[in-house]
mmCIF file with all atom_site columns, C-alpha atoms in Angstrom:
data_model
loop_
_atom_site.group_PDB
_atom_site.id
_atom_site.type_symbol
_atom_site.label_atom_id
_atom_site.label_alt_id
_atom_site.label_comp_id
_atom_site.label_asym_id
_atom_site.label_entity_id
_atom_site.label_seq_id
_atom_site.pdbx_PDB_ins_code
_atom_site.Cartn_x
_atom_site.Cartn_y
_atom_site.Cartn_z
_atom_site.occupancy
_atom_site.B_iso_or_equiv
_atom_site.pdbx_formal_charge
_atom_site.auth_seq_id
_atom_site.auth_comp_id
_atom_site.auth_asym_id
_atom_site.auth_atom_id
_atom_site.pdbx_PDB_model_num
ATOM 1   C CA . MET M 1 1   ? 0.000  0.000  0.000   1.00 48.00 ? 1   MET M CA 1
ATOM 2   C CA . ARG M 1 2   ? 1.356  3.371  -1.007  1.00 46.00 ? 2   ARG M CA 1
ATOM 3   C CA . PRO M 1 3   ? 1.556  6.162  1.672   1.00 48.00 ? 3   PRO M CA 1
ATOM 4   C CA . ASN M 1 4   ? -0.472 9.314  1.113   1.00 51.00 ? 4   ASN M CA 1
ATOM 5   C CA . SER M 1 5   ? 1.778  11.889 -0.670  1.00 50.00 ? 5   SER M CA 1
ATOM 6   C CA . THR M 1 6   ? -0.644 14.828 -0.460  1.00 53.00 ? 6   THR M CA 1
ATOM 7   C CA . PRO M 1 7   ? 0.956  16.542 2.624   1.00 51.00 ? 7   PRO M CA 1
ATOM 8   C CA . MET M 1 8   ? 4.406  16.380 0.987   1.00 49.00 ? 8   MET M CA 1
ATOM 9   C CA . LYS M 1 9   ? 3.075  17.935 -2.205  1.00 49.00 ? 9   LYS M CA 1
ATOM 10  C CA . ARG M 1 10  ? 1.302  20.609 -0.180  1.00 52.00 ? 10  ARG M CA 1
ATOM 11  C CA . ASN M 1 11  ? 4.529  21.439 1.729   1.00 52.00 ? 11  ASN M CA 1
ATOM 12  C CA . LEU M 1 12  ? 6.494  21.646 -1.509  1.00 50.00 ? 12  LEU M CA 1
ATOM 13  C CA . ARG M 1 13  ? 3.847  23.891 -3.095  1.00 53.00 ? 13  ARG M CA 1
ATOM 14  C CA . ASN M 1 14  ? 3.750  26.152 -0.006  1.00 54.00 ? 14  ASN M CA 1
ATOM 15  C CA . SER M 1 15  ? 7.550  26.370 0.012   1.00 49.00 ? 15  SER M CA 1
ATOM 16  C CA . LEU M 1 16  ? 7.600  27.354 -3.654  1.00 49.00 ? 16  LEU M CA 1
ATOM 17  C CA . ILE M 1 17  ? 4.932  30.016 -3.065  1.00 52.00 ? 17  ILE M CA 1
ATOM 18  C CA . LEU M 1 18  ? 6.875  31.448 -0.100  1.00 49.00 ? 18  LEU M CA 1
ATOM 19  C CA . ALA M 1 19  ? 10.115 31.488 -2.104  1.00 48.00 ? 19  ALA M CA 1
ATOM 20  C CA . ALA M 1 20  ? 8.425  33.284 -5.004  1.00 49.00 ? 20  ALA M CA 1
ATOM 21  C CA . ALA M 1 21  ? 6.863  35.823 -2.616  1.00 50.00 ? 21  ALA M CA 1
ATOM 22  C CA . ALA M 1 22  ? 10.257 36.457 -0.995  1.00 49.00 ? 22  ALA M CA 1
ATOM 23  C CA . LEU M 1 23  ? 11.891 37.063 -4.380  1.00 46.00 ? 23  LEU M CA 1
ATOM 24  C CA . LEU M 1 24  ? 9.149  39.466 -5.407  1.00 48.00 ? 24  LEU M CA 1
ATOM 25  C CA . ALA M 1 25  ? 9.318  41.350 -2.082  1.00 47.00 ? 25  ALA M CA 1
ATOM 26  C CA . ALA M 1 26  ? 13.138 41.610 -1.935  1.00 46.00 ? 26  ALA M CA 1
ATOM 27  C CA . PRO M 1 27  ? 13.337 44.965 -3.785  1.00 44.00 ? 27  PRO M CA 1
ATOM 28  C CA . LEU M 1 28  ? 10.919 46.465 -1.262  1.00 43.00 ? 28  LEU M CA 1
ATOM 29  C CA . PHE M 1 29  ? 13.239 45.642 1.608   1.00 42.00 ? 29  PHE M CA 1
ATOM 30  C CA . THR M 1 30  ? 16.435 46.799 -0.091  1.00 39.00 ? 30  THR M CA 1
ATOM 31  C CA . SER M 1 31  ? 14.972 50.127 -1.173  1.00 37.00 ? 31  SER M CA 1
ATOM 32  C CA . CYS M 1 32  ? 15.344 51.489 2.346   1.00 38.00 ? 32  CYS M CA 1
ATOM 33  C CA . VAL M 1 33  ? 19.132 51.677 1.937   1.00 40.00 ? 33  VAL M CA 1
ATOM 34  C CA . VAL M 1 34  ? 19.053 53.468 -1.409  1.00 45.00 ? 34  VAL M CA 1
ATOM 35  C CA . ASP M 1 35  ? 19.143 57.253 -1.266  1.00 50.00 ? 35  ASP M CA 1
ATOM 36  C CA . ASP M 1 36  ? 16.423 57.992 -3.775  1.00 57.00 ? 36  ASP M CA 1
ATOM 37  C CA . ASP M 1 37  ? 15.785 61.695 -3.313  1.00 67.00 ? 37  ASP M CA 1
ATOM 38  C CA . GLY M 1 38  ? 16.334 62.438 -6.995  1.00 75.00 ? 38  GLY M CA 1
ATOM 39  C CA . TRP M 1 39  ? 19.669 64.258 -6.546  1.00 82.00 ? 39  TRP M CA 1
ATOM 40  C CA . TYR M 1 40  ? 22.172 62.689 -8.952  1.00 83.00 ? 40  TYR M CA 1
ATOM 41  C CA . PRO M 1 41  ? 24.879 65.226 -9.842  1.00 86.00 ? 41  PRO M CA 1
ATOM 42  C CA . ALA M 1 42  ? 27.517 64.318 -12.376 1.00 84.00 ? 42  ALA M CA 1
ATOM 43  C CA . PRO M 1 43  ? 30.700 66.054 -13.479 1.00 84.00 ? 43  PRO M CA 1
ATOM 44  C CA . PRO M 1 44  ? 30.338 68.368 -16.449 1.00 79.00 ? 44  PRO M CA 1
ATOM 45  C CA . ALA M 1 45  ? 30.766 66.774 -19.851 1.00 83.00 ? 45  ALA M CA 1
ATOM 46  C CA . GLY M 1 46  ? 34.350 66.635 -21.045 1.00 81.00 ? 46  GLY M CA 1
ATOM 47  C CA . TRP M 1 47  ? 35.927 66.788 -17.591 1.00 83.00 ? 47  TRP M CA 1
ATOM 48  C CA . ASN M 1 48  ? 38.972 64.624 -16.971 1.00 91.00 ? 48  ASN M CA 1
ATOM 49  C CA . TYR M 1 49  ? 38.264 63.567 -13.374 1.00 94.00 ? 49  TYR M CA 1
ATOM 50  C CA . PHE M 1 50  ? 38.955 60.759 -10.914 1.00 95.00 ? 50  PHE M CA 1
ATOM 51  C CA . TYR M 1 51  ? 37.924 59.641 -7.428  1.00 95.00 ? 51  TYR M CA 1
ATOM 52  C CA . ASP M 1 52  ? 40.805 59.675 -4.952  1.00 96.00 ? 52  ASP M CA 1
ATOM 53  C CA . ASP M 1 53  ? 40.569 56.626 -2.668  1.00 96.00 ? 53  ASP M CA 1
ATOM 54  C CA . TYR M 1 54  ? 42.686 58.411 -0.052  1.00 96.00 ? 54  TYR M CA 1
ATOM 55  C CA . LEU M 1 55  ? 39.687 60.680 0.600   1.00 97.00 ? 55  LEU M CA 1
ATOM 56  C CA . ASN M 1 56  ? 37.467 57.746 1.558   1.00 97.00 ? 56  ASN M CA 1
ATOM 57  C CA . GLY M 1 57  ? 36.424 57.860 5.191   1.00 97.00 ? 57  GLY M CA 1
ATOM 58  C CA . ARG M 1 58  ? 35.243 60.357 7.765   1.00 98.00 ? 58  ARG M CA 1
ATOM 59  C CA . TRP M 1 59  ? 36.976 63.681 8.308   1.00 98.00 ? 59  TRP M CA 1
ATOM 60  C CA . GLN M 1 60  ? 36.465 66.416 10.933  1.00 98.00 ? 60  GLN M CA 1
ATOM 61  C CA . LEU M 1 61  ? 37.468 70.051 10.458  1.00 98.00 ? 61  LEU M CA 1
ATOM 62  C CA . VAL M 1 62  ? 39.897 70.933 13.273  1.00 98.00 ? 62  VAL M CA 1
ATOM 63  C CA . GLN M 1 63  ? 41.656 74.122 12.048  1.00 98.00 ? 63  GLN M CA 1
ATOM 64  C CA . VAL M 1 64  ? 41.060 77.078 9.768   1.00 98.00 ? 64  VAL M CA 1
ATOM 65  C CA . ASP M 1 65  ? 44.204 79.002 8.795   1.00 97.00 ? 65  ASP M CA 1
ATOM 66  C CA . GLY M 1 66  ? 46.054 77.452 11.735  1.00 97.00 ? 66  GLY M CA 1
ATOM 67  C CA . ARG M 1 67  ? 43.408 78.372 14.333  1.00 98.00 ? 67  ARG M CA 1
ATOM 68  C CA . PRO M 1 68  ? 41.476 75.640 16.192  1.00 98.00 ? 68  PRO M CA 1
ATOM 69  C CA . VAL M 1 69  ? 37.790 75.216 15.385  1.00 97.00 ? 69  VAL M CA 1
ATOM 70  C CA . SER M 1 70  ? 35.232 75.028 18.208  1.00 95.00 ? 70  SER M CA 1
ATOM 71  C CA . THR M 1 71  ? 32.675 72.241 18.567  1.00 91.00 ? 71  THR M CA 1
ATOM 72  C CA . TYR M 1 72  ? 29.788 74.116 16.947  1.00 92.00 ? 72  TYR M CA 1
ATOM 73  C CA . ASN M 1 73  ? 31.941 75.601 14.173  1.00 94.00 ? 73  ASN M CA 1
ATOM 74  C CA . THR M 1 74  ? 33.328 72.296 12.987  1.00 96.00 ? 74  THR M CA 1
ATOM 75  C CA . ASN M 1 75  ? 32.000 70.225 10.124  1.00 97.00 ? 75  ASN M CA 1
ATOM 76  C CA . TYR M 1 76  ? 32.465 66.683 8.912   1.00 97.00 ? 76  TYR M CA 1
ATOM 77  C CA . MET M 1 77  ? 32.818 65.091 5.514   1.00 97.00 ? 77  MET M CA 1
ATOM 78  C CA . ASP M 1 78  ? 32.115 61.427 4.990   1.00 97.00 ? 78  ASP M CA 1
ATOM 79  C CA . PHE M 1 79  ? 33.501 60.280 1.628   1.00 97.00 ? 79  PHE M CA 1
ATOM 80  C CA . TYR M 1 80  ? 32.020 56.930 0.569   1.00 96.00 ? 80  TYR M CA 1
ATOM 81  C CA . GLY M 1 81  ? 34.002 56.607 -2.657  1.00 94.00 ? 81  GLY M CA 1
ATOM 82  C CA . ASN M 1 82  ? 32.937 56.858 -6.283  1.00 92.00 ? 82  ASN M CA 1
ATOM 83  C CA . GLY M 1 83  ? 32.091 60.540 -5.943  1.00 95.00 ? 83  GLY M CA 1
ATOM 84  C CA . ARG M 1 84  ? 29.474 60.308 -3.199  1.00 95.00 ? 84  ARG M CA 1
ATOM 85  C CA . GLY M 1 85  ? 29.343 61.282 0.448   1.00 96.00 ? 85  GLY M CA 1
ATOM 86  C CA . THR M 1 86  ? 27.623 63.235 3.193   1.00 95.00 ? 86  THR M CA 1
ATOM 87  C CA . TYR M 1 87  ? 28.463 66.660 4.621   1.00 96.00 ? 87  TYR M CA 1
ATOM 88  C CA . TYR M 1 88  ? 27.611 67.362 8.282   1.00 96.00 ? 88  TYR M CA 1
ATOM 89  C CA . TYR M 1 89  ? 27.575 70.891 9.697   1.00 95.00 ? 89  TYR M CA 1
ATOM 90  C CA . TYR M 1 90  ? 26.274 72.880 12.652  1.00 95.00 ? 90  TYR M CA 1
ATOM 91  C CA . ARG M 1 91  ? 23.778 75.702 12.396  1.00 93.00 ? 91  ARG M CA 1
ATOM 92  C CA . ASN M 1 92  ? 22.500 77.357 15.589  1.00 93.00 ? 92  ASN M CA 1
ATOM 93  C CA . ASN M 1 93  ? 24.196 74.589 17.613  1.00 91.00 ? 93  ASN M CA 1
ATOM 94  C CA . ARG M 1 94  ? 22.227 71.874 15.778  1.00 93.00 ? 94  ARG M CA 1
ATOM 95  C CA . LEU M 1 95  ? 23.837 69.306 13.521  1.00 93.00 ? 95  LEU M CA 1
ATOM 96  C CA . TYR M 1 96  ? 22.498 68.914 9.979   1.00 94.00 ? 96  TYR M CA 1
ATOM 97  C CA . SER M 1 97  ? 23.524 66.784 7.037   1.00 94.00 ? 97  SER M CA 1
ATOM 98  C CA . GLU M 1 98  ? 23.224 66.848 3.274   1.00 95.00 ? 98  GLU M CA 1
ATOM 99  C CA . ASP M 1 99  ? 24.408 64.718 0.398   1.00 96.00 ? 99  ASP M CA 1
ATOM 100 C CA . MET M 1 100 ? 27.508 65.730 -1.486  1.00 97.00 ? 100 MET M CA 1
ATOM 101 C CA . ALA M 1 101 ? 29.163 64.687 -4.707  1.00 96.00 ? 101 ALA M CA 1
ATOM 102 C CA . TYR M 1 102 ? 32.845 65.180 -5.479  1.00 97.00 ? 102 TYR M CA 1
ATOM 103 C CA . TYR M 1 103 ? 35.226 64.899 -8.414  1.00 96.00 ? 103 TYR M CA 1
ATOM 104 C CA . CYS M 1 104 ? 38.995 65.219 -8.316  1.00 96.00 ? 104 CYS M CA 1
ATOM 105 C CA . GLN M 1 105 ? 41.209 66.665 -11.045 1.00 96.00 ? 105 GLN M CA 1
ATOM 106 C CA . ASP M 1 106 ? 44.897 67.056 -11.719 1.00 95.00 ? 106 ASP M CA 1
ATOM 107 C CA . THR M 1 107 ? 45.989 70.651 -12.220 1.00 92.00 ? 107 THR M CA 1
ATOM 108 C CA . ASN M 1 108 ? 49.288 72.456 -12.646 1.00 86.00 ? 108 ASN M CA 1
ATOM 109 C CA . TYR M 1 109 ? 48.386 75.046 -10.019 1.00 86.00 ? 109 TYR M CA 1
ATOM 110 C CA . GLY M 1 110 ? 48.153 75.429 -6.281  1.00 84.00 ? 110 GLY M CA 1
ATOM 111 C CA . PRO M 1 111 ? 50.038 73.800 -3.457  1.00 87.00 ? 111 PRO M CA 1
ATOM 112 C CA . SER M 1 112 ? 49.248 70.231 -4.489  1.00 90.00 ? 112 SER M CA 1
ATOM 113 C CA . GLY M 1 113 ? 48.611 70.032 -8.203  1.00 92.00 ? 113 GLY M CA 1
ATOM 114 C CA . GLN M 1 114 ? 45.242 68.449 -7.443  1.00 96.00 ? 114 GLN M CA 1
ATOM 115 C CA . GLN M 1 115 ? 41.839 69.940 -6.837  1.00 96.00 ? 115 GLN M CA 1
ATOM 116 C CA . ILE M 1 116 ? 38.523 68.653 -5.592  1.00 97.00 ? 116 ILE M CA 1
ATOM 117 C CA . ASN M 1 117 ? 35.164 69.882 -6.810  1.00 96.00 ? 117 ASN M CA 1
ATOM 118 C CA . ILE M 1 118 ? 32.430 69.392 -4.211  1.00 96.00 ? 118 ILE M CA 1
ATOM 119 C CA . GLN M 1 119 ? 28.758 69.795 -5.000  1.00 96.00 ? 119 GLN M CA 1
ATOM 120 C CA . TYR M 1 120 ? 26.498 70.095 -1.974  1.00 96.00 ? 120 TYR M CA 1
ATOM 121 C CA . GLU M 1 121 ? 22.858 69.122 -2.232  1.00 95.00 ? 121 GLU M CA 1
ATOM 122 C CA . TYR M 1 122 ? 21.604 72.376 -0.680  1.00 93.00 ? 122 TYR M CA 1
ATOM 123 C CA . ASP M 1 123 ? 24.489 74.795 -1.156  1.00 92.00 ? 123 ASP M CA 1
ATOM 124 C CA . SER M 1 124 ? 26.767 76.199 -3.836  1.00 92.00 ? 124 SER M CA 1
ATOM 125 C CA . PRO M 1 125 ? 29.547 74.019 -5.252  1.00 94.00 ? 125 PRO M CA 1
ATOM 126 C CA . VAL M 1 126 ? 33.150 74.727 -4.329  1.00 95.00 ? 126 VAL M CA 1
ATOM 127 C CA . THR M 1 127 ? 36.516 73.919 -5.909  1.00 95.00 ? 127 THR M CA 1
ATOM 128 C CA . MET M 1 128 ? 39.565 73.598 -3.669  1.00 96.00 ? 128 MET M CA 1
ATOM 129 C CA . TYR M 1 129 ? 43.130 72.370 -3.824  1.00 97.00 ? 129 TYR M CA 1
ATOM 130 C CA . TYR M 1 130 ? 43.702 69.359 -1.604  1.00 97.00 ? 130 TYR M CA 1
ATOM 131 C CA . TRP M 1 131 ? 46.632 67.354 -0.292  1.00 97.00 ? 131 TRP M CA 1
ATOM 132 C CA . PHE M 1 132 ? 47.577 64.998 2.526   1.00 97.00 ? 132 PHE M CA 1
ATOM 133 C CA . THR M 1 133 ? 50.342 65.092 5.124   1.00 96.00 ? 133 THR M CA 1
ATOM 134 C CA . GLY M 1 134 ? 50.435 62.058 7.379   1.00 94.00 ? 134 GLY M CA 1
ATOM 135 C CA . ASP M 1 135 ? 46.871 61.422 8.452   1.00 94.00 ? 135 ASP M CA 1
ATOM 136 C CA . THR M 1 136 ? 45.627 64.948 7.752   1.00 97.00 ? 136 THR M CA 1
ATOM 137 C CA . LEU M 1 137 ? 43.643 66.298 4.827   1.00 98.00 ? 137 LEU M CA 1
ATOM 138 C CA . TRP M 1 138 ? 44.240 69.884 3.736   1.00 98.00 ? 138 TRP M CA 1
ATOM 139 C CA . LEU M 1 139 ? 41.756 71.874 1.653   1.00 98.00 ? 139 LEU M CA 1
ATOM 140 C CA . GLN M 1 140 ? 42.550 75.351 0.305   1.00 97.00 ? 140 GLN M CA 1
ATOM 141 C CA . TRP M 1 141 ? 40.752 77.822 -1.908  1.00 92.00 ? 141 TRP M CA 1
ATOM 142 C CA . SER M 1 142 ? 41.263 81.430 -2.843  1.00 90.00 ? 142 SER M CA 1
ATOM 143 C CA . THR M 1 143 ? 39.128 84.356 -1.739  1.00 91.00 ? 143 THR M CA 1
ATOM 144 C CA . ASN M 1 144 ? 39.437 88.082 -2.372  1.00 94.00 ? 144 ASN M CA 1
ATOM 145 C CA . SER M 1 145 ? 41.314 88.284 0.956   1.00 95.00 ? 145 SER M CA 1
ATOM 146 C CA . GLY M 1 146 ? 43.733 85.501 0.044   1.00 95.00 ? 146 GLY M CA 1
ATOM 147 C CA . PRO M 1 147 ? 43.836 81.734 0.492   1.00 95.00 ? 147 PRO M CA 1
ATOM 148 C CA . VAL M 1 148 ? 41.814 79.965 3.188   1.00 97.00 ? 148 VAL M CA 1
ATOM 149 C CA . THR M 1 149 ? 43.218 76.656 4.431   1.00 98.00 ? 149 THR M CA 1
ATOM 150 C CA . TYR M 1 150 ? 41.221 73.985 6.253   1.00 98.00 ? 150 TYR M CA 1
ATOM 151 C CA . LEU M 1 151 ? 42.788 71.096 8.146   1.00 98.00 ? 151 LEU M CA 1
ATOM 152 C CA . TYR M 1 152 ? 40.770 67.885 8.586   1.00 98.00 ? 152 TYR M CA 1
ATOM 153 C CA . ARG M 1 153 ? 41.642 64.861 10.699  1.00 98.00 ? 153 ARG M CA 1
ATOM 154 C CA . PRO M 1 154 ? 40.173 61.359 10.319  1.00 98.00 ? 154 PRO M CA 1
ATOM 155 C CA . VAL M 1 155 ? 37.529 60.310 12.859  1.00 97.00 ? 155 VAL M CA 1
ATOM 156 C CA . ASN M 1 156 ? 36.059 56.897 13.596  1.00 95.00 ? 156 ASN M CA 1
ATOM 157 C CA . SER M 1 157 ? 32.479 58.044 14.114  1.00 93.00 ? 157 SER M CA 1
ATOM 158 C CA . LEU M 1 158 ? 30.232 60.963 13.346  1.00 91.00 ? 158 LEU M CA 1
ATOM 159 C CA . PRO M 1 159 ? 27.725 62.708 15.574  1.00 86.00 ? 159 PRO M CA 1
ATOM 160 C CA . TYR M 1 160 ? 24.142 61.919 14.677  1.00 79.00 ? 160 TYR M CA 1
ATOM 161 C CA . PRO M 1 161 ? 22.213 64.814 13.052  1.00 67.00 ? 161 PRO M CA 1
ATOM 162 C CA . TYR M 1 162 ? 18.947 65.968 14.600  1.00 56.00 ? 162 TYR M CA 1
#
């Protein structure tokens, strides 16, 4: 006498239905990690640019023109690589963040021969010379009053924005 195979078939069918449902629902669960706010800047056409892997990581502003920066005047840059990152800054003693995009270029000018072009999601873009000494990142740009030099140090963690 042959055993009843109906429960086994039912379990197999239910397993296949659950697997299909999981595959169909997977994009819904992964979409929470994708920044889909519609801001996708790209370098201008014809630019010869690169992404400097030495920038990757988290950096805190510690000095401006050799003077220390206070807690609520500092900012942070978190470079993820491939031209994307997040900029953190204080306004009225509250920490805010915005997306940023960046593109590096070789140049024959400035203290380093390299510049970085940063586009902020909510602010004007900026172009600065950049270079490294030891574990510090230097950024410098020119103003009508002369060059302004920022010194950033690597940090392991970032404060959480409000």
